[in-house]
Coordinates of C-alpha atoms in Angstrom, one line a residue:
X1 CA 133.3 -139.2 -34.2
X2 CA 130.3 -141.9 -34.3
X3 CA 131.2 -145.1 -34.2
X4 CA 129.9 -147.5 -37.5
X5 CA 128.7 -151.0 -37.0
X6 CA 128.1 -153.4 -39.8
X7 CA 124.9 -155.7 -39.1
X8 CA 124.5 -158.7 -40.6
X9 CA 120.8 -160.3 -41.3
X10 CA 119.1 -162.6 -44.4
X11 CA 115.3 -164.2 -45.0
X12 CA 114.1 -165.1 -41.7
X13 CA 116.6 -162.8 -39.2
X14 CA 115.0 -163.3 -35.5
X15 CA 112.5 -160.0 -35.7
X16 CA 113.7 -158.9 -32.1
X17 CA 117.3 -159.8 -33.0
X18 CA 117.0 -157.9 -35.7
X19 CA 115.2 -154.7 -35.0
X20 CA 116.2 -154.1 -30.9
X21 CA 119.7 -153.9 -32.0
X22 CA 119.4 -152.0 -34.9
X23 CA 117.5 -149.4 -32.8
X24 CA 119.3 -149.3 -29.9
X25 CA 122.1 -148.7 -31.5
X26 CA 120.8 -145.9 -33.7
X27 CA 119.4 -144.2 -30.3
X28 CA 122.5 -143.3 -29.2
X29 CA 124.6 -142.3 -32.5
X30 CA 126.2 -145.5 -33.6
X31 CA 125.7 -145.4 -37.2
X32 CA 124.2 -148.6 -38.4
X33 CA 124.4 -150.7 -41.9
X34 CA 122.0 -153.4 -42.1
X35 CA 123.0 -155.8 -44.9
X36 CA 121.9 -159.1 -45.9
X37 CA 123.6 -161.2 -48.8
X38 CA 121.9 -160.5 -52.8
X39 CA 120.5 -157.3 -51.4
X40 CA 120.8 -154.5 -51.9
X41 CA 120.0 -150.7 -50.2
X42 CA 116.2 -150.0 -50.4
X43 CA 115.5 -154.0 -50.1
X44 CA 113.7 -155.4 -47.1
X45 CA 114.1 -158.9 -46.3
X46 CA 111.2 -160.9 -43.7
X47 CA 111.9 -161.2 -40.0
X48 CA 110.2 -164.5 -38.1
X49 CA 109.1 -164.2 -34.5
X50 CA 110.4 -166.5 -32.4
X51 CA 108.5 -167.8 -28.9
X52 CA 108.1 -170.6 -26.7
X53 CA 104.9 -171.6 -26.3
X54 CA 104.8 -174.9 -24.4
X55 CA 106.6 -176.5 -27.3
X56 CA 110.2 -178.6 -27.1
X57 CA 111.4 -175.9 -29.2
X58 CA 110.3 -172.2 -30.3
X59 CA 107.8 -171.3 -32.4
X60 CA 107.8 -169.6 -35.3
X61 CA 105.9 -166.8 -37.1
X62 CA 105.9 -164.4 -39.5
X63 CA 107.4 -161.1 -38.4
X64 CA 108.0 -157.5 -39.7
X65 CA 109.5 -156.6 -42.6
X66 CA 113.2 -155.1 -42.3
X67 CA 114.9 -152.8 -44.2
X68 CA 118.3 -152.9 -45.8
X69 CA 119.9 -149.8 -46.0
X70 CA 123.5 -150.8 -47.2
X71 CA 124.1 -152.8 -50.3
X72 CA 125.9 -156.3 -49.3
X73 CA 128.5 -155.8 -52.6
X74 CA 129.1 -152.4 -51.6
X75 CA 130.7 -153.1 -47.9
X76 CA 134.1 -152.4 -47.5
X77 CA 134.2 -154.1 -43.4
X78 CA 137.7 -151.3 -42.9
X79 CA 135.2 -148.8 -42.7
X80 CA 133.4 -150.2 -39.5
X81 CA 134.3 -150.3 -35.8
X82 CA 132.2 -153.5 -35.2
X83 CA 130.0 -156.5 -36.1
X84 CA 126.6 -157.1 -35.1
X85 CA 125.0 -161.0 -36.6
X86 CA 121.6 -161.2 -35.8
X87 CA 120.2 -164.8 -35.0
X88 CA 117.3 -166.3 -36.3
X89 CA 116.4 -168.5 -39.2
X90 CA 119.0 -166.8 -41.1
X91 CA 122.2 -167.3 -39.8
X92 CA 122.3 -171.0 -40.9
X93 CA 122.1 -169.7 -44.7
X94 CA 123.9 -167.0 -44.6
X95 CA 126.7 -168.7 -43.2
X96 CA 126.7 -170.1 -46.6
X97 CA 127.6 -167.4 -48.6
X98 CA 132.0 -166.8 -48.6
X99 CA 131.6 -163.3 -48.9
X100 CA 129.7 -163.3 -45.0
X101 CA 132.9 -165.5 -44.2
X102 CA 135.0 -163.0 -45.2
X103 CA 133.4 -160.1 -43.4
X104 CA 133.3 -162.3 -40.1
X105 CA 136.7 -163.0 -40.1
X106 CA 138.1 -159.9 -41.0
X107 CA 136.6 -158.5 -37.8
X108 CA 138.3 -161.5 -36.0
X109 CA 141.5 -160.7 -37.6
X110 CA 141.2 -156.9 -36.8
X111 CA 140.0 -157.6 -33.5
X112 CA 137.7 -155.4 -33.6
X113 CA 134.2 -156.1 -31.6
X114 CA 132.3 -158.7 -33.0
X115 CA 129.0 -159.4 -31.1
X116 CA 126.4 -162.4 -32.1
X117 CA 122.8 -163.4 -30.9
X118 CA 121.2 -167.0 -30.7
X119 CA 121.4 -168.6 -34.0
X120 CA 124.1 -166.4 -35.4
X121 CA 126.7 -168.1 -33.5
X122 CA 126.1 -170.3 -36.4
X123 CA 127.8 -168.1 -39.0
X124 CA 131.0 -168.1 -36.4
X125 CA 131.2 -171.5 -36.7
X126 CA 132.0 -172.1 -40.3
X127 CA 133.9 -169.1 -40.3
X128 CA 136.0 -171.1 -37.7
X129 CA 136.9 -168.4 -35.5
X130 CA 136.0 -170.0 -32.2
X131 CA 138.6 -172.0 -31.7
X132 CA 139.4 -172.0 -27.8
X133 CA 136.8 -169.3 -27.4
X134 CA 134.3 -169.2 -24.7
X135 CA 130.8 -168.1 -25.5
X136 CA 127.2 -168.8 -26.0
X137 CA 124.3 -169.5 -28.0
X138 CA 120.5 -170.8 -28.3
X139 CA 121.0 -174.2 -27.0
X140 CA 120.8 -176.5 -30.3
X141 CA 123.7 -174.6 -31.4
X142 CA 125.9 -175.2 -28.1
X143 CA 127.2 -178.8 -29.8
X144 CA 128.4 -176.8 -33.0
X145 CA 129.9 -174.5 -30.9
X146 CA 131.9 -177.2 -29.5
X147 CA 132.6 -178.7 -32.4
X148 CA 134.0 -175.4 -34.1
X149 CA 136.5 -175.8 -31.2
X150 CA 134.8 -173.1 -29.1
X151 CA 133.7 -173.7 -25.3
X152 CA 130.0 -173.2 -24.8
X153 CA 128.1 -171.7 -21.7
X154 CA 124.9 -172.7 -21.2
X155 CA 123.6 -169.6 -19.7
X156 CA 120.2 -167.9 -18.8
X157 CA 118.5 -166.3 -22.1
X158 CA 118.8 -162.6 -20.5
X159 CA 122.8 -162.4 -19.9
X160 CA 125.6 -162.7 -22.1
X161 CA 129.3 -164.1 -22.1
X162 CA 132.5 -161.9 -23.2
X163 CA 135.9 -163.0 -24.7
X164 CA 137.8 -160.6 -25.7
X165 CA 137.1 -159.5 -28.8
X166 CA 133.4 -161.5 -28.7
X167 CA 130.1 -161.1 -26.8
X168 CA 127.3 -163.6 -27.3
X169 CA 123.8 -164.2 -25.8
X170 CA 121.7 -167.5 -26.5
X171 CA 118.3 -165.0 -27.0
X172 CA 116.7 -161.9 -27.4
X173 CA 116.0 -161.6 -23.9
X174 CA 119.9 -160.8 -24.0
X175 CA 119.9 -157.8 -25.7
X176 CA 120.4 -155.3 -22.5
X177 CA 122.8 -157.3 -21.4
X178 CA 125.0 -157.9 -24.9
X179 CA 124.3 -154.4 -26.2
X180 CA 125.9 -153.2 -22.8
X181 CA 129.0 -155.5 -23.4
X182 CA 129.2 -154.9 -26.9
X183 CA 129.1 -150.9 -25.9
X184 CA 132.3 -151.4 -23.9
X185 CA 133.6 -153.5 -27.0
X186 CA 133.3 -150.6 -29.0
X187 CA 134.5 -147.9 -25.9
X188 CA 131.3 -146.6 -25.5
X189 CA 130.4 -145.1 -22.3
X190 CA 126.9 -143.6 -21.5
X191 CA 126.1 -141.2 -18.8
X192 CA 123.0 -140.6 -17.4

């Protein structure tokens, strides 16, 4: 039986954080629901690009657009095996909303796989599941990370940290290298 993973997005999701996972994902069977809060299936909400380009910090442009494909008040968060939160401009909204709380934690409380990106860290913050964690993030978020209780790995932008449950990477040069924990998360083996 396929396995079903919820992903989690808004206004301004990290394009690559977005899309690669979605994708990648689908390529190999996982069935994928990409929601955002206030949306619903058939909406599509604006990615940004992110890059460094010389600059202290990324820059950012406008991306693709991405479609949702699950309405947000329809998810029941039983139904899937794991959690995907895309970074990006998005996360520190979306962390906002209680509902995305109360997804996030159940998947904590479950234990079931929960795997975040960059920014999206930020949405495991205030849902204050990190709490003697270890894991990773872009940067500027390691202090929140810390002060969500969590212990933050400042790590290069292609790999990614596991604890139990959790797999992080600080970028979307990460994604081989979460997608391939986050696979064994979910007891996924590929054979080539």
């Amino acid at each position: 039986m396929a396995k079903k993973v919820l992903l989690l997005v808004g206004d301004y999701v990290e394009d690559y954080e977005a899309m690669v996972p979605y994708q990648a994902m689908g390529a190999i069977g996982i069935e994928v629901d990409a929601i955002a809060p206030d949306r619903k299936k058939g909406d599509i909400v604006p990615t940004a690009v992110h890059d460094f380009t010389g600059d202290q910090t990324y820059k950012e442009l406008r991306g693709h657009n991405f479609a949702i494909n699950k309405s947000f008040d329809q998810v029941n968060p039983d139904e899937y095996d794991g959690l995907y939160i895309a970074g990006g401009r998005s996360a520190e909204y979306i962390r906002l909303n209680k509902r995305v709380i109360e997804i996030v934690q159940h998947f904590f409380e479950k234990n079931k796989p929960v795997a975040a990106i960059c920014h999206g860290i930020q949405v495991l913050t205030t849902a204050k599941v990190l709490k003697d964690r270890t894991l990773t993030a872009y940067v500027a978020v390691g202090p929140d990370i810390e002060l969500a209780g969590g212990i933050w790995k400042n790590i290069p932008a292609d790999q990614s940290v596991v604890d139990g449950n959790l797999v992080t990477s600080p970028a979307w040069p990460g994604h081989q290298a979460i997608l391939r924990d986050f696979y064994k998360l979910l007891d996924i083996t590929i054979n080539l």
